[in-house]
Amino acid sequence: MSETWHRQRKQHNREELIAAGRTLFLKRGFAAVAVKDICEQAGVSRVTFYKHFESIDEVGFEVQMEALAQMAEQVRAAGEQAAADSGGSAGPIGPGGPGGPVEALPGERLLPAPTGADRLRAMLLAWAAYADCNRDSMKFILLFDLHYDAYPPGDRLRERYGAFIAEQKERHFLNEALSAGIEDGSLRLDLDLRETGEFIFTAMMGLLQKLSLSAEDPYSPDSGSRRIAARFIGLILGSLLGDAPAKGAAASAGDSPAGQQGAAPEHRRGESRGGSRNGRGDA
């Protein structure tokens, strides 16, 4: 019992130090924060600090990796949810109801299962919504990149962070949706999986970090940031779409406020999708 309590207390102190570092780095900037400041904010001693971290830079790297991992998990979950939303009915809902029998009942027609492009679209819209409601995290990621580009960390931290980033790229949170889209034809067959994932990540982060500086209320139903992000997502998808039609208007995600909520008119093969089907989409 005592061992369990000490383990929980140790984990609690570590989490408090990371949270304190995140708050102070955002408020003051990396250069203006000292170990004693983090200890005071977290309510722990310097001895406790050094039981968990060798330096203040190590705290910054922990905050960064935590922010990136949480963001990736939220976007990945949106893709999994989109993949699960298949076989629903359109038009009058009969005895089958939502999630009912796969065979259509009289007066019903079945919607096709979500394509890879549909899943990707849902993930990018969820990413934009997450960034809009978690602006501090987006700001921190930007602040971290700028600071450590100007003041490179020691070899140990650089190697550890490099290993973390390499692992994230290897199991990129967009990979499953991209692979599904290439396989079902809703995304271009010539897309390189890793390059496309990096292209989307770089493009999305650039925009979302810029929008994180907005003073606009992120919870407003008429958020301008959401509309801008949705239009940008339409441009990204327009450069990636293949010949198979997506269930939702993937490349037209930003044409109306409804697109921000994942609702958009269906497209038939050959209709405009808001972007060139043959666009390269290179980074």
Short mmCIF file of C-alpha atoms in Angstrom, two decimals:
data_model
loop_
_atom_site.label_atom_id
_atom_site.label_comp_id
_atom_site.label_asym_id
_atom_site.label_seq_id
_atom_site.Cartn_x
_atom_site.Cartn_y
_atom_site.Cartn_z
CA MET A 1 0.00 0.00 0.00
CA SER A 2 2.78 2.39 0.95
CA GLU A 3 4.71 1.55 -2.21
CA THR A 4 1.64 2.26 -4.34
CA TRP A 5 1.09 5.60 -2.60
CA HIS A 6 4.71 6.65 -3.15
CA ARG A 7 4.53 5.66 -6.81
CA GLN A 8 1.34 7.65 -7.30
CA ARG A 9 2.80 10.63 -5.45
CA LYS A 10 5.91 10.52 -7.60
CA GLN A 11 3.82 10.46 -10.78
CA HIS A 12 1.69 13.31 -9.46
CA ASN A 13 4.75 15.46 -8.77
CA ARG A 14 6.09 14.80 -12.25
CA GLU A 15 2.80 15.78 -13.86
CA GLU A 16 2.63 18.94 -11.74
CA LEU A 17 6.15 19.94 -12.82
CA ILE A 18 5.32 19.41 -16.49
CA ALA A 19 2.08 21.41 -16.15
CA ALA A 20 3.92 24.20 -14.34
CA GLY A 21 6.59 24.33 -17.03
CA ARG A 22 3.96 24.50 -19.76
CA THR A 23 2.18 27.40 -18.04
CA LEU A 24 5.34 29.40 -17.40
CA PHE A 25 6.94 28.79 -20.80
CA LEU A 26 3.80 30.08 -22.49
CA LYS A 27 3.51 33.06 -20.17
CA ARG A 28 7.14 34.19 -20.08
CA GLY A 29 9.01 32.39 -22.84
CA PHE A 30 11.69 29.75 -22.36
CA ALA A 31 14.56 32.13 -21.61
CA ALA A 32 12.74 33.81 -18.71
CA VAL A 33 11.88 30.65 -16.76
CA ALA A 34 14.18 29.11 -14.14
CA VAL A 35 14.01 25.85 -12.20
CA LYS A 36 12.95 27.68 -9.04
CA ASP A 37 10.02 29.25 -10.92
CA ILE A 38 8.74 25.84 -11.99
CA CYS A 39 9.17 24.48 -8.47
CA GLU A 40 7.21 27.38 -6.97
CA GLN A 41 4.45 27.01 -9.56
CA ALA A 42 4.22 23.25 -8.93
CA GLY A 43 4.57 23.54 -5.16
CA VAL A 44 7.56 21.19 -4.89
CA SER A 45 11.20 21.54 -3.86
CA ARG A 46 14.24 21.72 -6.12
CA VAL A 47 15.27 18.33 -4.74
CA THR A 48 12.01 16.88 -6.04
CA PHE A 49 12.55 18.59 -9.40
CA TYR A 50 15.94 16.95 -9.89
CA LYS A 51 14.52 13.55 -8.99
CA HIS A 52 12.53 13.80 -12.22
CA PHE A 53 14.48 16.05 -14.57
CA GLU A 54 18.14 16.83 -15.15
CA SER A 55 17.49 20.30 -16.55
CA ILE A 56 14.79 22.82 -17.35
CA ASP A 57 15.19 21.95 -21.04
CA GLU A 58 14.10 18.41 -20.29
CA VAL A 59 10.81 19.78 -18.94
CA GLY A 60 10.30 21.71 -22.16
CA PHE A 61 10.84 18.58 -24.23
CA GLU A 62 8.38 16.62 -22.10
CA VAL A 63 5.73 19.30 -22.61
CA GLN A 64 6.37 19.27 -26.36
CA MET A 65 6.16 15.50 -26.75
CA GLU A 66 3.03 15.39 -24.61
CA ALA A 67 1.36 18.11 -26.71
CA LEU A 68 2.18 16.35 -30.00
CA ALA A 69 1.06 12.94 -28.71
CA GLN A 70 -2.27 14.26 -27.40
CA MET A 71 -2.99 16.06 -30.66
CA ALA A 72 -2.19 12.94 -32.70
CA GLU A 73 -4.43 10.79 -30.52
CA GLN A 74 -7.40 13.14 -30.92
CA VAL A 75 -7.06 13.21 -34.70
CA ARG A 76 -6.54 9.44 -34.90
CA ALA A 77 -9.71 8.89 -32.86
CA ALA A 78 -11.70 10.99 -35.34
CA GLY A 79 -10.47 8.75 -38.16
CA GLU A 80 -11.47 5.61 -36.28
CA GLN A 81 -14.92 7.05 -35.64
CA ALA A 82 -15.33 7.95 -39.30
CA ALA A 83 -14.33 4.42 -40.31
CA ALA A 84 -16.96 3.01 -37.94
CA ASP A 85 -19.73 5.20 -39.38
CA SER A 86 -20.76 2.95 -42.27
CA GLY A 87 -23.91 1.36 -43.55
CA GLY A 88 -26.24 4.09 -42.27
CA SER A 89 -29.53 4.83 -43.99
CA ALA A 90 -30.43 7.95 -45.93
CA GLY A 91 -33.98 9.23 -46.29
CA PRO A 92 -36.79 7.91 -44.05
CA ILE A 93 -35.53 5.86 -41.13
CA GLY A 94 -37.36 2.56 -41.09
CA PRO A 95 -37.39 -0.24 -38.50
CA GLY A 96 -33.68 -0.77 -38.99
CA GLY A 97 -32.86 2.68 -37.68
CA PRO A 98 -29.34 4.06 -37.62
CA GLY A 99 -26.86 1.22 -37.44
CA GLY A 100 -29.58 -1.30 -38.26
CA PRO A 101 -29.65 -3.97 -40.99
CA VAL A 102 -27.23 -3.59 -43.86
CA GLU A 103 -29.94 -4.36 -46.43
CA ALA A 104 -32.11 -1.38 -47.36
CA LEU A 105 -35.73 -1.41 -46.24
CA PRO A 106 -38.58 -0.09 -48.41
CA GLY A 107 -38.24 3.67 -48.76
CA GLU A 108 -34.60 3.64 -47.72
CA ARG A 109 -31.29 3.76 -49.55
CA LEU A 110 -27.98 2.82 -48.00
CA LEU A 111 -25.11 5.24 -47.88
CA PRO A 112 -21.79 3.76 -48.98
CA ALA A 113 -19.16 2.97 -46.39
CA PRO A 114 -16.79 5.91 -45.80
CA THR A 115 -13.87 5.99 -48.19
CA GLY A 116 -10.31 6.73 -47.20
CA ALA A 117 -10.85 10.29 -48.43
CA ASP A 118 -13.92 10.60 -46.20
CA ARG A 119 -11.89 9.44 -43.21
CA LEU A 120 -9.08 11.83 -44.04
CA ARG A 121 -11.51 14.72 -44.36
CA ALA A 122 -13.07 13.90 -40.96
CA MET A 123 -9.63 13.76 -39.38
CA LEU A 124 -8.50 17.09 -40.80
CA LEU A 125 -11.70 18.82 -39.69
CA ALA A 126 -11.31 17.30 -36.21
CA TRP A 127 -7.69 18.47 -36.19
CA ALA A 128 -8.76 22.03 -36.96
CA ALA A 129 -11.42 21.92 -34.24
CA TYR A 130 -8.94 20.52 -31.71
CA ALA A 131 -6.39 23.22 -32.54
CA ASP A 132 -9.01 25.95 -32.25
CA CYS A 133 -10.05 24.76 -28.78
CA ASN A 134 -6.49 24.03 -27.61
CA ARG A 135 -4.68 27.13 -28.78
CA ASP A 136 -2.18 27.09 -25.93
CA SER A 137 -0.92 23.69 -27.06
CA MET A 138 -0.51 24.93 -30.63
CA LYS A 139 1.29 28.04 -29.40
CA PHE A 140 3.61 25.97 -27.26
CA ILE A 141 4.59 23.72 -30.18
CA LEU A 142 5.42 26.83 -32.20
CA LEU A 143 7.31 28.46 -29.33
CA PHE A 144 9.30 25.27 -28.73
CA ASP A 145 10.34 24.97 -32.38
CA LEU A 146 11.46 28.59 -32.57
CA HIS A 147 13.38 28.50 -29.28
CA TYR A 148 15.27 25.29 -29.88
CA ASP A 149 16.03 26.22 -33.45
CA ALA A 150 17.83 29.29 -32.09
CA TYR A 151 19.26 27.52 -29.02
CA PRO A 152 19.87 23.85 -29.87
CA PRO A 153 19.66 21.41 -26.95
CA GLY A 154 22.38 18.99 -25.88
CA ASP A 155 23.02 15.77 -27.75
CA ARG A 156 21.05 13.57 -25.34
CA LEU A 157 17.84 15.58 -25.60
CA ARG A 158 18.23 16.06 -29.34
CA GLU A 159 18.66 12.32 -29.88
CA ARG A 160 15.72 11.49 -27.64
CA TYR A 161 13.45 13.96 -29.39
CA GLY A 162 14.68 12.75 -32.77
CA ALA A 163 13.74 9.19 -31.82
CA PHE A 164 10.29 10.37 -30.71
CA ILE A 165 9.68 12.19 -34.01
CA ALA A 166 10.95 9.22 -36.03
CA GLU A 167 8.51 6.93 -34.23
CA GLN A 168 5.64 9.37 -34.82
CA LYS A 169 6.43 9.45 -38.54
CA GLU A 170 6.71 5.67 -38.72
CA ARG A 171 3.21 5.21 -37.30
CA HIS A 172 1.81 8.52 -38.53
CA PHE A 173 -1.75 9.13 -37.38
CA LEU A 174 -2.82 9.79 -40.99
CA ASN A 175 -1.36 6.57 -42.42
CA GLU A 176 -4.44 4.36 -42.11
CA ALA A 177 -6.76 6.85 -43.80
CA LEU A 178 -4.21 7.55 -46.54
CA SER A 179 -3.62 3.83 -47.15
CA ALA A 180 -7.37 3.17 -47.28
CA GLY A 181 -7.87 6.03 -49.73
CA ILE A 182 -5.11 4.87 -52.05
CA GLU A 183 -6.49 1.33 -51.94
CA ASP A 184 -10.13 2.25 -52.61
CA GLY A 185 -9.25 4.84 -55.27
CA SER A 186 -10.67 7.85 -53.44
CA LEU A 187 -7.09 9.18 -53.22
CA ARG A 188 -4.52 9.22 -56.00
CA LEU A 189 -2.76 5.93 -56.60
CA ASP A 190 0.64 7.59 -57.10
CA LEU A 191 0.79 9.13 -53.62
CA ASP A 192 3.80 8.28 -51.49
CA LEU A 193 2.46 7.47 -48.03
CA ARG A 194 5.22 8.99 -45.91
CA GLU A 195 5.76 12.06 -48.10
CA THR A 196 2.03 12.78 -48.21
CA GLY A 197 1.70 12.44 -44.44
CA GLU A 198 4.56 14.90 -43.93
CA PHE A 199 3.09 17.28 -46.51
CA ILE A 200 -0.29 17.33 -44.77
CA PHE A 201 1.27 17.65 -41.31
CA THR A 202 3.50 20.55 -42.34
CA ALA A 203 0.70 22.37 -44.15
CA MET A 204 -1.86 21.90 -41.38
CA MET A 205 0.48 22.86 -38.56
CA GLY A 206 1.58 25.99 -40.38
CA LEU A 207 -2.00 27.20 -40.73
CA LEU A 208 -3.27 26.05 -37.33
CA GLN A 209 -0.37 27.62 -35.46
CA LYS A 210 -1.04 30.90 -37.24
CA LEU A 211 -4.74 30.70 -36.38
CA SER A 212 -3.91 29.90 -32.74
CA LEU A 213 -2.76 33.52 -32.38
CA SER A 214 -6.29 34.77 -33.11
CA ALA A 215 -8.18 36.57 -30.33
CA GLU A 216 -11.50 35.20 -31.63
CA ASP A 217 -13.67 33.04 -29.36
CA PRO A 218 -12.81 29.46 -30.40
CA TYR A 219 -16.23 28.20 -29.25
CA SER A 220 -18.20 30.59 -31.44
CA PRO A 221 -20.51 28.69 -33.84
CA ASP A 222 -19.53 31.22 -36.50
CA SER A 223 -15.77 30.96 -35.92
CA GLY A 224 -13.82 32.56 -38.74
CA SER A 225 -10.80 30.41 -37.88
CA ARG A 226 -12.84 27.25 -38.43
CA ARG A 227 -14.06 28.50 -41.81
CA ILE A 228 -10.54 29.39 -42.93
CA ALA A 229 -9.26 26.00 -41.79
CA ALA A 230 -12.09 24.19 -43.58
CA ARG A 231 -11.33 25.98 -46.86
CA PHE A 232 -7.65 25.13 -46.47
CA ILE A 233 -8.55 21.49 -45.87
CA GLY A 234 -10.53 21.58 -49.10
CA LEU A 235 -7.40 22.70 -50.96
CA ILE A 236 -5.31 19.92 -49.42
CA LEU A 237 -7.85 17.25 -50.26
CA GLY A 238 -8.34 18.63 -53.75
CA SER A 239 -4.69 17.89 -54.50
CA LEU A 240 -4.98 14.31 -53.25
CA LEU A 241 -8.33 13.04 -54.54
CA GLY A 242 -8.45 10.06 -56.87
CA ASP A 243 -11.12 8.88 -59.31
CA ALA A 244 -13.46 7.13 -56.88
CA PRO A 245 -16.05 9.57 -55.45
CA ALA A 246 -15.94 10.31 -51.74
CA LYS A 247 -19.20 10.02 -49.79
CA GLY A 248 -18.81 13.58 -48.51
CA ALA A 249 -17.63 16.58 -50.51
CA ALA A 250 -14.05 16.08 -49.40
CA ALA A 251 -12.42 18.87 -51.34
CA SER A 252 -15.32 21.24 -50.74
CA ALA A 253 -15.06 21.05 -46.96
CA GLY A 254 -14.71 24.78 -46.57
CA ASP A 255 -17.37 25.99 -49.00
CA SER A 256 -19.93 26.51 -46.25
CA PRO A 257 -20.13 26.53 -42.45
CA ALA A 258 -21.84 23.15 -42.69
CA GLY A 259 -18.63 21.70 -44.03
CA GLN A 260 -16.99 22.42 -40.69
CA GLN A 261 -19.32 19.97 -39.00
CA GLY A 262 -18.63 17.18 -41.49
CA ALA A 263 -21.85 17.69 -43.48
CA ALA A 264 -21.54 18.42 -47.17
CA PRO A 265 -23.44 17.61 -50.38
CA GLU A 266 -22.57 14.38 -52.18
CA HIS A 267 -20.61 14.51 -55.43
CA ARG A 268 -20.93 12.39 -58.52
CA ARG A 269 -17.95 11.27 -60.51
CA GLY A 270 -16.80 14.06 -62.79
CA GLU A 271 -18.22 16.94 -60.76
CA SER A 272 -15.92 19.66 -59.44
CA ARG A 273 -14.44 18.99 -56.01
CA GLY A 274 -12.82 22.33 -55.41
CA GLY A 275 -9.35 21.26 -56.50
CA SER A 276 -7.45 19.72 -59.36
CA ARG A 277 -7.73 15.95 -59.40
CA ASN A 278 -4.27 15.81 -60.87
CA GLY A 279 -2.68 18.32 -58.46
CA ARG A 280 0.63 17.11 -57.18
CA GLY A 281 0.24 18.35 -53.59
CA ASP A 282 3.99 18.24 -53.05
CA ALA A 283 5.48 19.85 -49.96
#
